[in-house]
Amino acid sequence: WRDQQAWIEVRPSVNDTPVTQNGTLSKGSGSQCADYARMHMSGSYFRVFSVGFLVFGVNFCTMIFDRDGVMLSPTLSLEDPIGRKTFFKLVYSLAFILSEVELGLDPTVIHAPPSLVPDNKGYPAFIIPPLAPDETYWITAEAPLWTSVSLLGRGTCVWPLRALESKDPSSKRCILKNAWRRVGRDSESLIYQYIQSRGGGHPGIARWIAGADVGVSVAGLRTQDPSALPLTDSQVLHRLVIEPVGKALNKYDTELELLKGFKMSLEAHQWLCDMGILHRDISPGNIFL
């Protein structure tokens, strides 16, 4: 999925409609398309929505999945002249006309030229603009450490990161966390800043360097208006840089190293609870050694 810009599903029968009569996704083609979108948004990095194309019998429609759900075009028929013309225009646009951003790439990141990452092990690299209050341009390094495989929700992706101005691939690295958040909730950066204001934080908790909402919201994507105010229950994209770079729990070298990691995590969790903060999402995806 890493190099795919869009996808197509073909079903033999006109009865394989993507939605049921009550407006929910069908268990057949609808669920299959949702699963394609889930894998696409997980495997194609920095993707804010996924564009799909469903053909069922002589009928077809397009589907756009984002972190709040799916939007469907009207269903057209290949037996109708207007439908046929639309079909060919659609295929041509998907294949040759639409840009990466128009097909769902995050508009706030830039593909890094290979010359900047000559040894990136086959993974694409992205240039990340500065995040307040820092003024550093960043570049992702190698593969993401963690990527969510869920279609809805936060869609978290975690990358190793280095400063773009540093040409040395072995230079000090940080962590980039890219995730959506509900408008009514405090941002993760705000919580980190509060934690660090209390005596500098805790050695078992990552240290925040920079972070901010990046001006991308589901409401803005759906209206094609970046200035559109997100609804109270909608989502906005948040990005933060933290340190140090760790390794996943299953990458431990000795049992003692693993136990020390668990012990420090428990102490950090207790410290947060004493401050009145409950994490509520402890998982292997956010405990690192």
CSV table of C-alpha atoms in Angstrom, one decimal:
chain,number,residue,atom,x,y,z
A,1,TRP,CA,0.0,0.0,0.0
A,2,ARG,CA,3.0,2.3,0.5
A,3,ASP,CA,3.2,3.5,-3.1
A,4,GLN,CA,-0.5,3.5,-4.0
A,5,GLN,CA,-2.4,6.7,-4.4
A,6,ALA,CA,-5.9,5.2,-4.7
A,7,TRP,CA,-7.6,1.9,-5.1
A,8,ILE,CA,-10.5,0.1,-6.9
A,9,GLU,CA,-12.8,-2.7,-6.0
A,10,VAL,CA,-14.8,-4.6,-8.7
A,11,ARG,CA,-17.9,-6.6,-7.9
A,12,PRO,CA,-19.9,-8.7,-10.4
A,13,SER,CA,-23.4,-7.8,-9.3
A,14,VAL,CA,-25.5,-4.6,-9.2
A,15,ASN,CA,-26.7,-5.9,-5.8
A,16,ASP,CA,-23.2,-5.5,-4.3
A,17,THR,CA,-24.1,-1.9,-3.3
A,18,PRO,CA,-21.7,-0.2,-0.8
A,19,VAL,CA,-24.5,0.9,1.6
A,20,THR,CA,-27.7,-0.6,3.0
A,21,GLN,CA,-31.2,0.9,2.8
A,22,ASN,CA,-30.7,2.5,6.2
A,23,GLY,CA,-27.5,4.3,5.1
A,24,THR,CA,-24.9,2.1,6.8
A,25,LEU,CA,-22.0,0.4,5.0
A,26,SER,CA,-23.0,-3.0,3.7
A,27,LYS,CA,-21.4,-6.2,5.0
A,28,GLY,CA,-20.1,-7.1,1.5
A,29,SER,CA,-18.6,-4.4,-0.7
A,30,GLY,CA,-19.0,-1.6,1.9
A,31,SER,CA,-17.0,-3.5,4.5
A,32,GLN,CA,-14.4,-4.6,2.0
A,33,CYS,CA,-13.9,-1.0,0.8
A,34,ALA,CA,-13.6,0.2,4.4
A,35,ASP,CA,-10.9,-2.4,5.0
A,36,TYR,CA,-9.0,-1.3,1.9
A,37,ALA,CA,-9.2,2.3,3.1
A,38,ARG,CA,-7.9,1.2,6.6
A,39,MET,CA,-4.9,-0.5,5.1
A,40,HIS,CA,-4.3,2.3,2.7
A,41,MET,CA,-4.3,5.0,5.4
A,42,SER,CA,-2.0,2.8,7.5
A,43,GLY,CA,0.5,1.8,4.9
A,44,SER,CA,0.6,5.0,2.8
A,45,TYR,CA,2.3,7.4,5.2
A,46,PHE,CA,1.0,10.9,6.0
A,47,ARG,CA,-2.3,10.2,4.3
A,48,VAL,CA,-5.2,12.2,5.6
A,49,PHE,CA,-7.9,10.5,3.5
A,50,SER,CA,-8.2,7.5,1.1
A,51,VAL,CA,-9.9,7.7,-2.3
A,52,GLY,CA,-11.6,4.5,-3.6
A,53,PHE,CA,-13.5,3.6,-6.7
A,54,LEU,CA,-16.2,0.8,-6.5
A,55,VAL,CA,-17.6,-0.9,-9.6
A,56,PHE,CA,-20.6,-3.2,-8.9
A,57,GLY,CA,-22.1,-4.7,-12.0
A,58,VAL,CA,-22.8,-1.9,-14.5
A,59,ASN,CA,-22.9,0.7,-11.6
A,60,PHE,CA,-20.1,2.6,-10.0
A,61,CYS,CA,-19.4,5.3,-7.4
A,62,THR,CA,-16.4,6.8,-5.6
A,63,MET,CA,-15.7,6.7,-1.9
A,64,ILE,CA,-13.6,9.0,0.2
A,65,PHE,CA,-12.7,7.7,3.7
A,66,ASP,CA,-11.3,9.9,6.4
A,67,ARG,CA,-10.9,9.7,10.2
A,68,ASP,CA,-14.5,10.6,10.8
A,69,GLY,CA,-16.1,8.2,8.3
A,70,VAL,CA,-16.9,8.0,4.6
A,71,MET,CA,-18.4,10.1,1.8
A,72,LEU,CA,-19.9,8.5,-1.2
A,73,SER,CA,-20.7,10.0,-4.7
A,74,PRO,CA,-24.0,9.4,-6.4
A,75,THR,CA,-24.2,6.0,-8.1
A,76,LEU,CA,-24.0,6.1,-11.9
A,77,SER,CA,-24.5,3.5,-14.5
A,78,LEU,CA,-22.3,2.4,-17.4
A,79,GLU,CA,-25.4,1.8,-19.4
A,80,ASP,CA,-26.1,5.6,-19.4
A,81,PRO,CA,-24.1,7.9,-21.7
A,82,ILE,CA,-23.5,10.4,-19.0
A,83,GLY,CA,-22.4,7.6,-16.7
A,84,ARG,CA,-19.9,6.2,-19.3
A,85,LYS,CA,-18.4,9.6,-19.9
A,86,THR,CA,-18.1,10.2,-16.1
A,87,PHE,CA,-16.5,6.8,-15.7
A,88,PHE,CA,-13.7,7.5,-18.2
A,89,LYS,CA,-13.1,11.0,-16.8
A,90,LEU,CA,-12.9,9.5,-13.3
A,91,VAL,CA,-10.4,6.8,-14.2
A,92,TYR,CA,-8.3,9.3,-16.2
A,93,SER,CA,-8.3,11.8,-13.4
A,94,LEU,CA,-7.2,9.2,-10.8
A,95,ALA,CA,-4.4,7.9,-13.0
A,96,PHE,CA,-3.0,11.1,-14.6
A,97,ILE,CA,-4.6,14.4,-13.4
A,98,LEU,CA,-5.0,14.5,-9.6
A,99,SER,CA,-2.0,15.4,-7.4
A,100,GLU,CA,-0.8,13.5,-4.4
A,101,VAL,CA,-2.4,16.1,-2.1
A,102,GLU,CA,-5.7,15.9,-4.0
A,103,LEU,CA,-5.6,12.2,-3.5
A,104,GLY,CA,-5.0,12.4,0.3
A,105,LEU,CA,-1.4,13.2,1.1
A,106,ASP,CA,-1.0,15.5,4.1
A,107,PRO,CA,-0.5,19.0,2.5
A,108,THR,CA,1.8,20.1,5.4
A,109,VAL,CA,4.6,17.7,4.6
A,110,ILE,CA,7.0,17.4,1.7
A,111,HIS,CA,8.5,14.4,0.0
A,112,ALA,CA,12.3,14.5,0.6
A,113,PRO,CA,14.5,14.0,-2.4
A,114,PRO,CA,16.6,10.8,-2.2
A,115,SER,CA,19.8,12.8,-2.0
A,116,LEU,CA,18.8,13.8,1.5
A,117,VAL,CA,18.3,10.2,2.6
A,118,PRO,CA,20.6,8.0,0.6
A,119,ASP,CA,20.4,5.1,3.1
A,120,ASN,CA,16.7,5.1,4.1
A,121,LYS,CA,16.3,1.4,3.5
A,122,GLY,CA,13.7,1.8,0.8
A,123,TYR,CA,11.3,3.9,2.9
A,124,PRO,CA,10.1,7.3,1.8
A,125,ALA,CA,11.3,10.3,3.7
A,126,PHE,CA,9.3,13.5,4.5
A,127,ILE,CA,10.3,17.0,5.4
A,128,ILE,CA,8.4,18.3,8.4
A,129,PRO,CA,8.0,22.1,8.7
A,130,PRO,CA,8.7,23.8,12.1
A,131,LEU,CA,6.4,23.2,15.0
A,132,ALA,CA,5.9,25.9,17.7
A,133,PRO,CA,7.9,27.1,19.6
A,134,ASP,CA,10.8,25.4,17.7
A,135,GLU,CA,12.0,26.7,14.3
A,136,THR,CA,13.7,23.5,13.2
A,137,TYR,CA,12.9,21.8,9.9
A,138,TRP,CA,12.8,18.0,10.4
A,139,ILE,CA,13.2,15.0,8.2
A,140,THR,CA,11.9,11.4,8.9
A,141,ALA,CA,14.5,8.7,9.1
A,142,GLU,CA,13.9,5.1,7.9
A,143,ALA,CA,10.6,3.3,8.8
A,144,PRO,CA,8.0,4.5,11.2
A,145,LEU,CA,8.3,2.9,14.7
A,146,TRP,CA,4.5,2.6,15.0
A,147,THR,CA,1.5,3.1,12.8
A,148,SER,CA,-2.1,2.6,13.6
A,149,VAL,CA,-4.1,0.1,11.6
A,150,SER,CA,-7.5,1.5,12.6
A,151,LEU,CA,-9.6,3.4,10.1
A,152,LEU,CA,-11.3,5.8,12.5
A,153,GLY,CA,-9.9,7.5,15.6
A,154,ARG,CA,-6.5,9.0,16.1
A,155,GLY,CA,-4.6,7.3,13.3
A,156,THR,CA,-1.3,7.6,15.2
A,157,CYS,CA,2.0,7.3,13.4
A,158,VAL,CA,5.4,7.5,15.2
A,159,TRP,CA,8.6,8.2,13.3
A,160,PRO,CA,12.3,8.6,14.1
A,161,LEU,CA,13.3,12.1,13.2
A,162,ARG,CA,16.4,14.2,12.8
A,163,ALA,CA,17.0,17.9,12.1
A,164,LEU,CA,17.1,18.6,8.4
A,165,GLU,CA,20.1,20.9,8.7
A,166,SER,CA,22.1,17.9,10.0
A,167,LYS,CA,23.7,16.0,7.1
A,168,ASP,CA,25.0,13.2,9.3
A,169,PRO,CA,22.4,10.3,9.4
A,170,SER,CA,23.8,9.2,12.7
A,171,SER,CA,23.1,12.6,14.4
A,172,LYS,CA,20.9,12.8,17.4
A,173,ARG,CA,17.4,11.7,16.7
A,174,CYS,CA,14.0,12.6,18.2
A,175,ILE,CA,10.5,11.2,17.8
A,176,LEU,CA,7.7,12.6,15.7
A,177,LYS,CA,4.2,11.7,16.7
A,178,ASN,CA,1.4,12.4,14.2
A,179,ALA,CA,-2.1,11.9,15.5
A,180,TRP,CA,-5.7,13.3,15.2
A,181,ARG,CA,-7.5,14.7,18.2
A,182,ARG,CA,-11.1,15.7,18.9
A,183,VAL,CA,-11.6,19.5,18.9
A,184,GLY,CA,-12.9,19.6,22.5
A,185,ARG,CA,-9.9,17.8,23.9
A,186,ASP,CA,-6.7,19.2,25.1
A,187,SER,CA,-3.8,18.6,22.7
A,188,GLU,CA,-1.0,16.2,23.7
A,189,SER,CA,1.5,19.1,23.5
A,190,LEU,CA,-0.5,21.0,26.1
A,191,ILE,CA,-0.5,18.0,28.4
A,192,TYR,CA,3.3,17.5,27.9
A,193,GLN,CA,3.9,21.2,28.7
A,194,TYR,CA,1.8,20.9,31.9
A,195,ILE,CA,3.8,17.8,32.9
A,196,GLN,CA,7.2,19.5,32.3
A,197,SER,CA,6.1,22.6,34.2
A,198,ARG,CA,5.9,20.4,37.3
A,199,GLY,CA,9.5,20.0,38.3
A,200,GLY,CA,10.7,19.3,34.8
A,201,GLY,CA,8.8,16.1,34.3
A,202,HIS,CA,9.7,12.5,35.1
A,203,PRO,CA,12.6,10.4,33.7
A,204,GLY,CA,10.1,7.7,32.7
A,205,ILE,CA,8.1,10.1,30.5
A,206,ALA,CA,9.2,11.4,27.1
A,207,ARG,CA,10.4,15.0,27.0
A,208,TRP,CA,8.4,17.4,24.8
A,209,ILE,CA,10.4,19.6,22.4
A,210,ALA,CA,7.7,21.2,20.1
A,211,GLY,CA,4.2,20.5,18.9
A,212,ALA,CA,1.1,22.1,17.5
A,213,ASP,CA,-2.1,21.6,15.4
A,214,VAL,CA,-0.9,21.8,11.8
A,215,GLY,CA,-4.0,23.4,10.2
A,216,VAL,CA,-5.6,20.3,8.8
A,217,SER,CA,-9.1,19.3,10.0
A,218,VAL,CA,-11.7,16.8,8.8
A,219,ALA,CA,-14.1,19.8,8.3
A,220,GLY,CA,-11.5,21.6,6.2
A,221,LEU,CA,-10.8,18.5,4.0
A,222,ARG,CA,-14.5,17.8,3.5
A,223,THR,CA,-15.3,21.4,2.5
A,224,GLN,CA,-12.0,21.9,0.6
A,225,ASP,CA,-11.6,25.1,2.7
A,226,PRO,CA,-8.5,25.0,5.0
A,227,SER,CA,-10.0,27.9,7.0
A,228,ALA,CA,-13.2,26.0,7.8
A,229,LEU,CA,-13.8,25.9,11.5
A,230,PRO,CA,-13.8,22.3,12.8
A,231,LEU,CA,-17.0,21.1,14.4
A,232,THR,CA,-17.0,20.5,18.1
A,233,ASP,CA,-17.0,16.7,17.6
A,234,SER,CA,-14.7,16.8,14.5
A,235,GLN,CA,-11.0,16.1,14.4
A,236,VAL,CA,-7.9,18.1,13.8
A,237,LEU,CA,-4.4,16.9,13.0
A,238,HIS,CA,-1.8,17.4,15.8
A,239,ARG,CA,2.0,16.8,15.5
A,240,LEU,CA,4.6,16.8,18.2
A,241,VAL,CA,8.4,16.2,18.6
A,242,ILE,CA,9.6,14.4,21.7
A,243,GLU,CA,12.8,12.6,22.9
A,244,PRO,CA,14.5,10.3,23.5
A,245,VAL,CA,14.2,7.7,20.8
A,246,GLY,CA,13.5,4.3,22.3
A,247,LYS,CA,12.9,0.8,20.9
A,248,ALA,CA,9.8,-1.3,21.0
A,249,LEU,CA,9.2,-3.7,24.0
A,250,ASN,CA,9.8,-6.8,21.8
A,251,LYS,CA,13.2,-5.5,20.9
A,252,TYR,CA,14.7,-6.0,24.4
A,253,ASP,CA,18.1,-7.6,24.6
A,254,THR,CA,17.8,-9.0,28.1
A,255,GLU,CA,15.0,-9.8,30.5
A,256,LEU,CA,16.6,-7.4,33.0
A,257,GLU,CA,16.3,-4.6,30.4
A,258,LEU,CA,12.6,-5.4,29.8
A,259,LEU,CA,11.9,-5.4,33.6
A,260,LYS,CA,13.7,-2.1,34.1
A,261,GLY,CA,11.5,-0.7,31.3
A,262,PHE,CA,8.3,-1.9,33.0
A,263,LYS,CA,9.5,-0.6,36.4
A,264,MET,CA,10.2,2.9,35.0
A,265,SER,CA,6.9,2.9,33.2
A,266,LEU,CA,5.0,2.0,36.4
A,267,GLU,CA,6.8,4.7,38.3
A,268,ALA,CA,6.0,7.3,35.7
A,269,HIS,CA,2.3,6.1,35.6
A,270,GLN,CA,2.1,6.5,39.4
A,271,TRP,CA,3.7,10.0,39.2
A,272,LEU,CA,1.1,11.1,36.7
A,273,CYS,CA,-1.7,9.7,38.8
A,274,ASP,CA,-0.4,11.6,41.8
A,275,MET,CA,-0.7,14.8,39.6
A,276,GLY,CA,-4.3,13.9,38.7
A,277,ILE,CA,-3.5,12.6,35.2
A,278,LEU,CA,-4.7,9.2,34.1
A,279,HIS,CA,-3.1,8.0,30.8
A,280,ARG,CA,-6.0,5.7,29.8
A,281,ASP,CA,-4.2,4.2,26.8
A,282,ILE,CA,-1.4,2.1,28.0
A,283,SER,CA,-0.3,-0.3,25.2
A,284,PRO,CA,2.9,-1.7,23.6
A,285,GLY,CA,2.5,1.2,21.1
A,286,ASN,CA,3.4,3.8,23.6
A,287,ILE,CA,5.9,2.1,26.0
A,288,PHE,CA,9.4,2.2,24.7
A,289,LEU,CA,12.7,1.0,26.2
